[in-house]
Amino acid sequence: MELNEIRDNKGAHKRRMRVGRGIGCTKGKTCGRGGKGQTARSGVAIKGFEGGQMPLHRRLPKRGFNNYTRVEFDVITLRDLQVLVDNGTFKAGETITTEALKAKGVVPKTSEGVKLLSKGELKAKLSIDVERTSETAKAAIEKLGGKVTVKVKQAKREKVKKDPKTGKAIRA
């Protein structure tokens, strides 16, 4: 067998339909697109069109809600604090703040706040200054002689009032 004799197997390639070759051919004149209208033209994309039937994306109910005023907190546990004390990131008796946690790379710099949870065990006496805390975590730290300060963080977004007559937003 020579290189110039290599061919594909029979039926491996189907020849493309040649359209617009006269009415004697199967796909002549309108080329199988019917007559006139949107779909007879090029560049048509009717996404989700079901022939006049109510499309699936409109038959299904709307779901979900994204609360734009929600504040996401990064979580740190008592176990995490003990690990930080053990590896020398923080010293026993030191005050740990959200800014210090961000500076040391414990929580991301984009974090809106830190919440302290009571998972694990803490052995070191610490002073903690965070945005939120659970009651059990606060009790565990105070039992060791530490102190927990909860910062009240103001919402970033300002409230928008509506004019009762026009219904338009008024920035106060």
N, CA, C and O atoms as a DFTB+ gen file, in Angstrom:
688 C
 N C O
     1  1       0.850      -1.188       0.000
     2  2       0.000       0.000       0.000
     3  2       0.886       1.238       0.000
     4  3       1.850       1.329       0.760
     5  1       0.554       2.165      -0.841
     6  2       1.292       3.421      -0.938
     7  2       0.596       4.494      -0.100
     8  3      -0.578       4.369       0.248
     9  1       1.339       5.539       0.211
    10  2       0.803       6.649       1.009
    11  2      -0.342       7.359       0.287
    12  3      -1.293       7.823       0.916
    13  1      -0.237       7.437      -1.048
    14  2      -1.278       8.139      -1.808
    15  2      -2.529       7.277      -2.020
    16  3      -3.511       7.741      -2.600
    17  1      -2.492       6.037      -1.555
    18  2      -3.647       5.151      -1.716
    19  2      -4.484       5.041      -0.439
    20  3      -5.510       4.361      -0.425
    21  1      -4.040       5.721       0.648
    22  2      -4.768       5.642       1.921
    23  2      -6.094       6.392       1.791
    24  3      -6.122       7.553       1.382
    25  1      -7.162       5.737       2.133
    26  2      -8.501       6.326       2.063
    27  2      -9.239       6.026       3.370
    28  3      -8.894       5.088       4.090
    29  1     -10.251       6.830       3.660
    30  2     -11.131       6.550       4.788
    31  2     -11.981       5.343       4.470
    32  3     -12.151       4.968       3.310
    33  1     -12.511       4.740       5.519
    34  2     -13.429       3.628       5.326
    35  2     -14.683       4.117       4.617
    36  3     -15.030       5.294       4.706
    37  1     -15.350       3.235       3.928
    38  2     -16.567       3.609       3.216
    39  2     -17.627       4.009       4.243
    40  3     -17.893       3.266       5.187
    41  1     -18.223       5.172       4.058
    42  2     -19.259       5.661       4.981
    43  2     -18.716       6.463       6.153
    44  3     -19.488       6.929       6.991
    45  1     -17.396       6.631       6.226
    46  2     -16.813       7.385       7.339
    47  2     -17.131       8.872       7.216
    48  3     -17.256       9.558       8.230
    49  1     -17.262       9.377       6.002
    50  2     -17.605      10.778       5.777
    51  2     -18.887      10.862       4.974
    52  3     -19.020      10.263       3.907
    53  1     -19.851      11.640       5.527
    54  2     -21.089      11.849       4.796
    55  2     -20.954      13.168       4.050
    56  3     -20.541      14.169       4.634
    57  1     -21.288      13.178       2.801
    58  2     -21.183      14.420       2.033
    59  2     -22.232      15.400       2.492
    60  3     -23.358      15.013       2.805
    61  1     -21.869      16.679       2.536
    62  2     -22.807      17.694       3.002
    63  2     -23.931      17.882       1.997
    64  3     -23.756      17.632       0.805
    65  1     -25.086      18.323       2.483
    66  2     -26.248      18.573       1.636
    67  2     -25.992      19.838       0.816
    68  3     -25.719      20.899       1.378
    69  1     -26.079      19.728      -0.484
    70  2     -25.908      20.895      -1.349
    71  2     -27.279      21.492      -1.571
    72  3     -28.139      20.882      -2.207
    73  1     -27.481      22.696      -1.041
    74  2     -28.807      23.333      -1.115
    75  2     -28.811      24.417      -2.181
    76  3     -27.767      24.922      -2.595
    77  1     -30.031      24.762      -2.616
    78  2     -30.190      25.854      -3.579
    79  2     -29.719      25.500      -4.971
    80  3     -29.114      26.334      -5.645
    81  1     -29.984      24.268      -5.426
    82  2     -29.541      23.847      -6.750
    83  2     -30.742      23.580      -7.672
    84  3     -30.678      22.734      -8.564
    85  1     -31.827      24.313      -7.439
    86  2     -32.991      24.194      -8.341
    87  2     -34.097      23.326      -7.759
    88  3     -33.871      22.544      -6.835
    89  1     -35.315      23.478      -8.324
    90  2     -36.472      22.794      -7.760
    91  2     -36.484      21.301      -8.055
    92  3     -37.255      20.563      -7.442
    93  1     -35.658      20.846      -8.966
    94  2     -35.583      19.408      -9.237
    95  2     -34.887      18.664      -8.110
    96  3     -35.049      17.454      -7.953
    97  1     -34.132      19.382      -7.349
    98  2     -33.393      18.807      -6.222
    99  2     -34.291      18.851      -4.976
   100  3     -35.233      19.642      -4.938
   101  1     -34.024      18.024      -3.965
   102  2     -34.829      18.004      -2.732
   103  2     -34.752      19.329      -1.986
   104  3     -35.754      19.799      -1.447
   105  1     -33.575      19.926      -1.953
   106  2     -33.397      21.168      -1.197
   107  2     -33.152      22.344      -2.144
   108  3     -32.149      23.048      -2.029
   109  1     -34.058      22.541      -3.057
   110  2     -33.927      23.658      -3.983
   111  2     -34.760      24.839      -3.512
   112  3     -35.464      24.735      -2.508
   113  1     -34.692      25.942      -4.209
   114  2     -35.453      27.171      -3.956
   115  2     -35.301      27.671      -2.515
   116  3     -34.405      28.474      -2.255
   117  1     -36.134      27.234      -1.574
   118  2     -36.069      27.762      -0.193
   119  2     -35.086      26.982       0.674
   120  3     -34.882      27.332       1.836
   121  1     -34.484      25.948       0.139
   122  2     -33.435      25.193       0.807
   123  2     -33.910      24.543       2.106
   124  3     -33.106      24.376       3.023
   125  1     -35.175      24.174       2.215
   126  2     -35.694      23.498       3.397
   127  2     -36.055      24.428       4.531
   128  3     -36.363      23.964       5.629
   129  1     -36.027      25.750       4.294
   130  2     -36.328      26.716       5.350
   131  2     -37.774      27.201       5.300
   132  3     -38.166      28.015       6.136
   133  1     -38.546      26.748       4.386
   134  2     -39.922      27.243       4.280
   135  2     -39.945      28.580       3.575
   136  3     -38.970      28.959       2.926
   137  1     -41.040      29.295       3.695
   138  2     -41.159      30.579       3.002
   139  2     -41.171      31.756       3.950
   140  3     -41.917      31.752       4.929
   141  1     -40.373      32.746       3.687
   142  2     -40.313      34.021       4.404
   143  2     -40.181      33.875       5.931
   144  3     -39.921      32.782       6.435
   145  1     -40.355      34.942       6.626
   146  2     -40.334      34.906       8.086
   147  2     -38.948      34.925       8.689
   148  3     -37.932      34.894       7.995
   149  1     -38.948      34.976      10.019
   150  2     -37.696      35.133      10.762
   151  2     -36.735      33.962      10.540
   152  3     -35.540      34.171      10.332
   153  1     -37.245      32.755      10.584
   154  2     -36.359      31.602      10.494
   155  2     -35.861      31.336       9.082
   156  3     -34.970      30.506       8.900
   157  1     -36.406      32.011       8.080
   158  2     -35.903      31.881       6.718
   159  2     -34.634      32.698       6.519
   160  3     -33.884      32.475       5.569
   161  1     -34.400      33.647       7.423
   162  2     -33.225      34.526       7.316
   163  2     -32.024      33.898       8.031
   164  3     -32.166      32.965       8.821
   165  1     -30.856      34.429       7.733
   166  2     -29.654      33.947       8.408
   167  2     -29.501      34.664       9.750
   168  3     -30.066      35.738       9.953
   169  1     -28.740      34.070      10.655
   170  2     -28.471      34.690      11.954
   171  2     -29.613      34.567      12.938
   172  3     -29.699      35.367      13.869
   173  1     -30.494      33.593      12.767
   174  2     -31.639      33.446      13.654
   175  2     -31.253      32.599      14.854
   176  3     -30.620      31.554      14.704
   177  1     -31.630      33.045      16.036
   178  2     -31.400      32.252      17.244
   179  2     -32.584      32.448      18.166
   180  3     -32.583      33.370      18.981
   181  1     -33.588      31.606      18.057
   182  2     -34.743      31.696      18.947
   183  2     -34.495      30.700      20.069
   184  3     -34.904      29.541      19.992
   185  1     -33.826      31.166      21.102
   186  2     -33.463      30.288      22.212
   187  2     -34.689      29.993      23.070
   188  3     -35.403      30.906      23.484
   189  1     -34.918      28.744      23.325
   190  2     -36.021      28.353      24.199
   191  2     -37.386      28.437      23.549
   192  3     -38.398      28.302      24.236
   193  1     -37.444      28.656      22.245
   194  2     -38.742      28.756      21.579
   195  2     -39.322      27.363      21.389
   196  3     -38.646      26.468      20.883
   197  1     -40.576      27.180      21.797
   198  2     -41.206      25.869      21.749
   199  2     -42.457      25.885      20.879
   200  3     -43.452      25.238      21.208
   201  1     -42.413      26.612      19.787
   202  2     -43.530      26.606      18.847
   203  2     -44.794      27.234      19.400
   204  3     -45.891      26.772      19.083
   205  1     -44.682      28.243      20.195
   206  2     -45.864      28.909      20.744
   207  2     -46.274      28.367      22.100
   208  3     -46.999      29.036      22.836
   209  1     -45.823      27.164      22.449
   210  2     -46.090      26.617      23.790
   211  2     -45.312      27.445      24.790
   212  3     -44.243      27.961      24.463
   213  1     -45.828      27.584      26.013
   214  2     -45.142      28.345      27.056
   215  2     -43.785      27.690      27.327
   216  3     -43.739      26.521      27.709
   217  1     -42.683      28.418      27.138
   218  2     -41.357      27.825      27.275
   219  2     -41.085      27.332      28.699
   220  3     -41.661      27.824      29.669
   221  1     -40.202      26.362      28.790
   222  2     -39.890      25.740      30.071
   223  2     -39.400      26.761      31.094
   224  3     -39.788      26.706      32.261
   225  1     -38.556      27.684      30.665
   226  2     -38.003      28.655      31.609
   227  2     -39.061      29.610      32.140
   228  3     -38.830      30.275      33.151
   229  1     -40.216      29.697      31.486
   230  2     -41.314      30.517      32.001
   231  2     -42.356      29.681      32.731
   232  3     -43.156      30.219      33.496
   233  1     -42.354      28.368      32.501
   234  2     -43.299      27.494      33.211
   235  2     -42.845      27.212      34.639
   236  3     -43.671      27.005      35.527
   237  1     -41.532      27.204      34.857
   238  2     -41.003      26.885      36.178
   239  2     -41.095      28.097      37.103
   240  3     -40.961      29.232      36.647
   241  1     -41.324      27.865      38.409
   242  2     -41.438      29.002      39.339
   243  2     -40.090      29.660      39.591
   244  3     -39.038      29.033      39.465
   245  1     -40.147      30.937      39.949
   246  2     -38.930      31.658      40.329
   247  2     -38.504      31.153      41.694
   248  3     -39.341      30.826      42.536
   249  1     -37.185      31.092      41.908
   250  2     -36.696      30.600      43.187
   251  2     -35.533      31.449      43.673
   252  3     -34.779      32.015      42.881
   253  1     -35.406      31.524      44.979
   254  2     -34.231      32.139      45.574
   255  2     -34.350      33.635      45.780
   256  3     -35.237      34.299      45.243
   257  1     -33.424      34.139      46.578
   258  2     -33.388      35.550      46.920
   259  2     -31.974      35.878      47.369
   260  3     -31.402      35.150      48.180
   261  1     -31.408      36.942      46.865
   262  2     -30.091      37.390      47.292
   263  2     -30.232      38.669      48.093
   264  3     -30.562      39.721      47.545
   265  1     -29.982      38.577      49.383
   266  2     -30.110      39.726      50.262
   267  2     -28.870      40.605      50.119
   268  3     -27.779      40.209      50.529
   269  1     -29.029      41.782      49.547
   270  2     -27.878      42.649      49.277
   271  2     -27.351      43.334      50.535
   272  3     -26.263      43.910      50.502
   273  1     -28.090      43.287      51.639
   274  2     -27.607      43.913      52.877
   275  2     -26.960      42.905      53.822
   276  3     -26.541      43.272      54.919
   277  1     -26.874      41.643      53.411
   278  2     -26.318      40.607      54.267
   279  2     -24.832      40.845      54.512
   280  3     -24.086      41.193      53.597
   281  1     -24.418      40.655      55.745
   282  2     -23.009      40.793      56.111
   283  2     -22.472      39.394      56.402
   284  3     -22.979      38.701      57.284
   285  1     -21.454      38.985      55.663
   286  2     -20.856      37.660      55.828
   287  2     -19.697      37.747      56.823
   288  3     -18.827      38.608      56.698
   289  1     -19.694      36.853      57.804
   290  2     -18.627      36.820      58.797
   291  2     -17.740      35.609      58.568
   292  3     -18.225      34.535      58.212
   293  1     -16.432      35.782      58.773
   294  2     -15.515      34.654      58.748
   295  2     -15.490      34.049      60.145
   296  3     -15.486      34.768      61.144
   297  1     -15.472      32.733      60.205
   298  2     -15.583      32.030      61.484
   299  2     -14.199      31.651      61.993
   300  3     -13.347      31.182      61.238
   301  1     -13.995      31.865      63.285
   302  2     -12.790      31.391      63.957
   303  2     -13.254      30.693      65.235
   304  3     -14.151      31.182      65.921
   305  1     -12.644      29.555      65.552
   306  2     -13.073      28.762      66.708
   307  2     -12.044      28.840      67.832
   308  3     -10.930      29.331      67.649
   309  1     -12.448      28.340      69.000
   310  2     -11.521      28.302      70.140
   311  2     -10.318      27.416      69.821
   312  3      -9.199      27.711      70.243
   313  1     -10.546      26.331      69.079
   314  2      -9.461      25.442      68.669
   315  2      -8.454      26.199      67.803
   316  3      -7.244      26.046      67.965
   317  1      -8.979      27.035      66.861
   318  2      -8.097      27.834      65.995
   319  2      -7.248      28.801      66.823
   320  3      -6.061      28.981      66.553
   321  1      -7.870      29.427      67.841
   322  2      -7.136      30.367      68.693
   323  2      -6.026      29.652      69.463
   324  3      -4.923      30.180      69.609
   325  1      -6.325      28.444      69.954
   326  2      -5.314      27.678      70.696
   327  2      -4.145      27.301      69.787
   328  3      -2.990      27.348      70.210
   329  1      -4.439      26.930      68.543
   330  2      -3.382      26.604      67.580
   331  2      -2.519      27.836      67.314
   332  3      -1.296      27.727      67.224
   333  1      -3.152      29.014      67.185
   334  2      -2.400      30.256      66.953
   335  2      -1.494      30.597      68.136
   336  3      -0.392      31.113      67.949
   337  1      -1.960      30.309      69.352
   338  2      -1.138      30.550      70.548
   339  2       0.008      29.533      70.597
   340  3       1.145      29.885      70.913
   341  1      -0.299      28.273      70.283
   342  2       0.720      27.216      70.325
   343  2       1.846      27.443      69.320
   344  3       3.012      27.197      69.630
   345  1       1.505      27.916      68.104
   346  2       2.557      28.102      67.098
   347  2       3.224      29.482      67.165
   348  3       4.084      29.797      66.342
   349  1       2.826      30.302      68.145
   350  2       3.520      31.566      68.388
   351  2       3.007      32.760      67.595
   352  3       3.620      33.827      67.623
   353  1       1.900      32.599      66.893
   354  2       1.329      33.733      66.154
   355  2       0.837      34.802      67.128
   356  3       1.038      35.997      66.908
   357  1       0.190      34.358      68.208
   358  2      -0.247      35.257      69.279
   359  2       0.268      34.712      70.602
   360  3       0.485      33.509      70.750
   361  1       0.465      35.624      71.576
   362  2       0.932      35.209      72.899
   363  2      -0.244      35.161      73.870
   364  3      -1.233      35.871      73.690
   365  1      -0.134      34.329      74.891
   366  2      -1.165      34.253      75.925
   367  2      -1.247      35.599      76.641
   368  3      -0.220      36.198      76.960
   369  1      -2.462      36.071      76.892
   370  2      -2.658      37.366      77.546
   371  2      -2.748      38.524      76.561
   372  3      -3.071      39.645      76.955
   373  1      -2.467      38.269      75.290
   374  2      -2.502      39.308      74.261
   375  2      -3.948      39.588      73.825
   376  3      -4.808      38.713      73.919
   377  1      -4.210      40.818      73.347
   378  2      -5.526      41.150      72.804
   379  2      -5.539      40.832      71.319
   380  3      -4.708      41.317      70.551
   381  1      -6.505      40.005      70.932
   382  2      -6.636      39.606      69.524
   383  2      -7.801      40.375      68.924
   384  3      -8.933      40.266      69.395
   385  1      -7.522      41.158      67.876
   386  2      -8.564      41.930      67.194
   387  2      -8.750      41.407      65.778
   388  3      -7.950      40.615      65.280
   389  1      -9.816      41.865      65.144
   390  2     -10.075      41.487      63.754
   391  2      -8.936      41.967      62.860
   392  3      -8.514      41.251      61.952
   393  1      -8.438      43.176      63.114
   394  2      -7.354      43.738      62.313
   395  2      -6.078      42.904      62.453
   396  3      -5.352      42.697      61.480
   397  1      -5.810      42.422      63.688
   398  2      -4.626      41.589      63.923
   399  2      -4.750      40.253      63.190
   400  3      -3.775      39.746      62.635
   401  1      -5.957      39.692      63.193
   402  2      -6.195      38.428      62.484
   403  2      -6.005      38.602      60.978
   404  3      -5.471      37.720      60.306
   405  1      -6.449      39.753      60.452
   406  2      -6.269      40.043      59.023
   407  2      -4.789      40.247      58.705
   408  3      -4.296      39.759      57.688
   409  1      -4.085      40.970      59.574
   410  2      -2.663      41.259      59.354
   411  2      -1.820      39.979      59.354
   412  3      -0.861      39.867      58.590
   413  1      -2.175      39.017      60.208
   414  2      -1.433      37.757      60.284
   415  2      -1.882      36.753      59.227
   416  3      -1.280      35.687      59.094
   417  1      -2.942      37.084      58.467
   418  2      -3.408      36.217      57.395
   419  2      -4.293      35.070      57.861
   420  3      -4.475      34.087      57.142
   421  1      -4.847      35.198      59.073
   422  2      -5.728      34.142      59.595
   423  2      -7.088      34.218      58.909
   424  3      -7.665      33.191      58.551
   425  1      -7.597      35.432      58.728
   426  2      -8.833      35.648      57.970
   427  2      -8.500      36.530      56.774
   428  3      -7.537      37.293      56.836
   429  1      -9.272      36.450      55.676
   430  2      -8.957      37.265      54.502
   431  2      -9.113      38.761      54.764
   432  3      -9.911      39.178      55.603
   433  1      -8.344      39.550      54.039
   434  2      -8.401      41.007      54.204
   435  2      -9.732      41.581      53.751
   436  3     -10.110      42.677      54.164
   437  1     -10.451      40.839      52.893
   438  2     -11.745      41.305      52.399
   439  2     -12.873      40.982      53.378
   440  3     -14.027      41.339      53.142
   441  1     -12.535      40.303      54.479
   442  2     -13.534      39.888      55.459
   443  2     -14.265      41.093      56.047
   444  3     -13.644      42.099      56.389
   445  1     -15.595      40.980      56.160
   446  2     -16.391      42.073      56.727
   447  2     -16.429      42.000      58.243
   448  3     -16.798      42.971      58.903
   449  1     -16.052      40.864      58.796
   450  2     -16.053      40.702      60.242
   451  2     -15.708      39.275      60.619
   452  3     -15.621      38.388      59.769
   453  1     -15.510      39.071      61.938
   454  2     -15.142      37.744      62.438
   455  2     -16.146      37.325      63.496
   456  3     -16.538      38.117      64.353
   457  1     -16.560      36.052      63.421
   458  2     -17.438      35.481      64.439
   459  2     -16.674      34.389      65.167
   460  3     -16.045      33.535      64.544
   461  1     -16.736      34.425      66.507
   462  2     -16.041      33.450      67.339
   463  2     -17.022      32.370      67.761
   464  3     -18.083      32.666      68.312
   465  1     -16.662      31.097      67.499
   466  2     -17.497      29.955      67.880
   467  2     -16.747      29.073      68.873
   468  3     -15.520      29.120      68.958
   469  1     -17.504      28.265      69.627
   470  2     -16.911      27.532      70.751
   471  2     -16.417      26.135      70.418
   472  3     -16.219      25.336      71.333
   473  1     -16.214      25.807      69.170
   474  2     -15.744      24.473      68.798
   475  2     -14.307      24.292      69.265
   476  3     -13.458      25.148      69.016
   477  1     -14.036      23.193      69.935
   478  2     -12.689      22.921      70.419
   479  2     -12.481      23.434      71.832
   480  3     -13.428      23.798      72.529
   481  1     -11.204      23.455      72.241
   482  2     -10.872      23.830      73.614
   483  2      -9.759      24.867      73.613
   484  3      -8.815      24.787      72.827
   485  1      -9.885      25.835      74.503
   486  2      -8.879      26.885      74.642
   487  2      -8.265      26.770      76.032
   488  3      -8.985      26.606      77.017
   489  1      -6.919      26.858      76.121
   490  2      -6.246      26.738      77.414
   491  2      -5.585      28.054      77.823
   492  3      -5.275      28.261      78.996
   493  1      -5.371      28.943      76.847
   494  2      -4.660      30.195      77.122
   495  2      -5.639      31.311      77.467
   496  3      -6.769      31.339      76.980
   497  1      -5.184      32.228      78.312
   498  2      -5.992      33.395      78.685
   499  2      -5.801      34.447      77.592
   500  3      -4.680      34.879      77.326
   501  1      -6.911      34.856      76.959
   502  2      -6.849      35.821      75.857
   503  2      -7.904      36.905      76.005
   504  3      -8.948      36.700      76.623
   505  1      -7.610      38.057      75.426
   506  2      -8.597      39.127      75.282
   507  2      -8.950      39.182      73.804
   508  3      -8.063      39.291      72.958
   509  1     -10.237      39.107      73.489
   510  2     -10.649      39.038      72.089
   511  2     -11.627      40.154      71.775
   512  3     -12.555      40.426      72.537
   513  1     -11.396      40.801      70.622
   514  2     -12.235      41.911      70.161
   515  2     -12.723      41.576      68.748
   516  3     -12.004      41.791      67.773
   517  1     -13.956      41.045      68.643
   518  2     -14.518      40.623      67.353
   519  2     -15.922      41.187      67.164
   520  3     -16.487      41.796      68.072
   521  1     -16.488      40.972      65.950
   522  2     -17.811      41.519      65.631
   523  2     -18.956      40.691      66.219
   524  3     -19.973      41.245      66.637
   525  1     -18.789      39.370      66.251
   526  2     -19.839      38.486      66.784
   527  2     -19.192      37.370      67.590
   528  3     -18.029      37.035      67.369
   529  1     -19.944      36.792      68.528
   530  2     -19.471      35.640      69.282
   531  2     -20.659      34.830      69.770
   532  3     -21.749      35.362      69.978
   533  1     -20.432      33.531      69.950
   534  2     -21.485      32.704      70.534
   535  2     -21.378      32.815      72.056
   536  3     -20.309      33.111      72.591
   537  1     -22.495      32.576      72.742
   538  2     -22.517      32.692      74.205
   539  2     -21.572      31.679      74.862
   540  3     -20.907      32.000      75.847
   541  1     -21.511      30.454      74.318
   542  2     -20.657      29.423      74.912
   543  2     -19.174      29.760      74.738
   544  3     -18.368      29.470      75.622
   545  1     -18.811      30.368      73.610
   546  2     -17.417      30.771      73.389
   547  2     -17.042      31.895      74.358
   548  3     -15.948      31.903      74.922
   549  1     -17.950      32.828      74.539
   550  2     -17.710      33.944      75.460
   551  2     -17.541      33.422      76.886
   552  3     -16.654      33.863      77.616
   553  1     -18.403      32.475      77.273
   554  2     -18.330      31.905      78.623
   555  2     -17.021      31.141      78.827
   556  3     -16.425      31.214      79.901
   557  1     -16.568      30.407      77.802
   558  2     -15.338      29.628      77.910
   559  2     -14.117      30.538      78.086
   560  3     -13.213      30.213      78.857
   561  1     -14.083      31.659      77.387
   562  2     -12.950      32.590      77.484
   563  2     -12.958      33.302      78.835
   564  3     -11.913      33.468      79.463
   565  1     -14.146      33.722      79.276
   566  2     -14.246      34.416      80.566
   567  2     -13.951      33.473      81.730
   568  3     -13.483      33.923      82.776
   569  1     -14.213      32.182      81.571
   570  2     -13.917      31.181      82.595
   571  2     -12.410      31.083      82.826
   572  3     -11.963      30.840      83.947
   573  1     -11.625      31.276      81.753
   574  2     -10.165      31.238      81.845
   575  2      -9.574      32.568      82.316
   576  3      -8.360      32.687      82.480
   577  1     -10.432      33.565      82.532
   578  2      -9.955      34.878      82.975
   579  2      -9.728      35.851      81.841
   580  3      -9.181      36.933      82.055
   581  1     -10.137      35.488      80.642
   582  2     -10.001      36.377      79.486
   583  2     -11.177      37.334      79.379
   584  3     -12.058      37.368      80.238
   585  1     -11.166      38.117      78.295
   586  2     -12.213      39.117      78.103
   587  2     -12.645      39.103      76.638
   588  3     -11.811      39.011      75.737
   589  1     -13.960      39.195      76.409
   590  2     -14.488      39.227      75.044
   591  2     -15.218      40.542      74.843
   592  3     -16.128      40.875      75.602
   593  1     -14.822      41.288      73.822
   594  2     -15.496      42.532      73.452
   595  2     -16.132      42.326      72.095
   596  3     -15.477      41.916      71.136
   597  1     -17.428      42.619      72.028
   598  2     -18.153      42.458      70.765
   599  2     -18.370      43.840      70.168
   600  3     -19.040      44.691      70.752
   601  1     -17.783      44.045      68.982
   602  2     -17.938      45.319      68.273
   603  2     -19.266      45.312      67.539
   604  3     -19.626      44.312      66.917
   605  1     -19.994      46.413      67.602
   606  2     -21.221      46.537      66.825
   607  2     -20.843      47.215      65.529
   608  3     -20.421      48.371      65.513
   609  1     -21.002      46.473      64.433
   610  2     -20.583      46.984      63.132
   611  2     -21.777      47.630      62.428
   612  3     -22.859      47.046      62.356
   613  1     -21.568      48.829      61.917
   614  2     -22.620      49.528      61.183
   615  2     -22.759      48.922      59.802
   616  3     -21.778      48.481      59.204
   617  1     -23.989      48.902      59.298
   618  2     -24.233      48.387      57.952
   619  2     -23.536      49.292      56.945
   620  3     -23.531      50.514      57.098
   621  1     -22.947      48.688      55.910
   622  2     -22.216      49.460      54.906
   623  2     -23.161      50.264      54.009
   624  3     -22.848      51.378      53.589
   625  1     -24.299      49.685      53.734
   626  2     -25.225      50.334      52.800
   627  2     -26.191      51.240      53.551
   628  3     -26.718      50.869      54.600
   629  1     -26.415      52.410      53.013
   630  2     -27.335      53.333      53.664
   631  2     -28.770      52.961      53.324
   632  3     -29.056      52.401      52.266
   633  1     -29.649      53.284      54.235
   634  2     -31.062      52.980      54.022
   635  2     -31.619      53.945      52.980
   636  3     -31.260      55.122      52.950
   637  1     -32.491      53.435      52.139
   638  2     -33.111      54.264      51.113
   639  2     -34.584      54.401      51.458
   640  3     -35.303      53.409      51.583
   641  1     -35.024      55.646      51.608
   642  2     -36.437      55.895      51.906
   643  2     -37.142      56.215      50.601
   644  3     -36.545      56.753      49.669
   645  1     -38.440      55.870      50.548
   646  2     -39.238      56.167      49.358
   647  2     -40.198      57.304      49.647
   648  3     -40.786      57.398      50.724
   649  1     -40.337      58.165      48.651
   650  2     -41.296      59.260      48.745
   651  2     -42.702      58.670      48.667
   652  3     -43.005      57.962      47.707
   653  1     -43.581      58.940      49.656
   654  2     -44.906      58.320      49.654
   655  2     -45.778      58.730      48.463
   656  3     -46.658      57.975      48.049
   657  1     -45.538      59.909      47.918
   658  2     -46.373      60.371      46.786
   659  2     -45.916      59.793      45.458
   660  3     -46.717      59.254      44.695
   661  1     -44.611      59.912      45.187
   662  2     -44.103      59.487      43.877
   663  2     -43.573      58.060      43.876
   664  3     -43.545      57.416      42.828
   665  1     -43.151      57.554      45.036
   666  2     -42.593      56.214      45.110
   667  2     -41.127      56.156      44.721
   668  3     -40.543      55.073      44.666
   669  1     -40.513      57.331      44.444
   670  2     -39.104      57.372      44.052
   671  2     -38.213      57.349      45.308
   672  3     -38.626      57.765      46.390
   673  1     -36.990      56.855      45.128
   674  2     -36.044      56.734      46.231
   675  2     -35.499      58.104      46.628
   676  3     -35.160      58.923      45.773
   677  1     -35.421      58.341      47.943
   678  2     -34.855      59.568      48.478
   679  2     -33.695      59.168      49.368
   680  3     -33.875      58.405      50.317
   681  1     -32.512      59.671      49.076
   682  2     -31.350      59.386      49.920
   683  2     -31.366      60.350      51.098
   684  3     -31.361      61.567      50.908
   685  1     -31.386      59.813      52.311
   686  2     -31.459      60.666      53.499
   687  2     -30.090      60.906      54.085
   688  3     -29.963      61.604      55.091
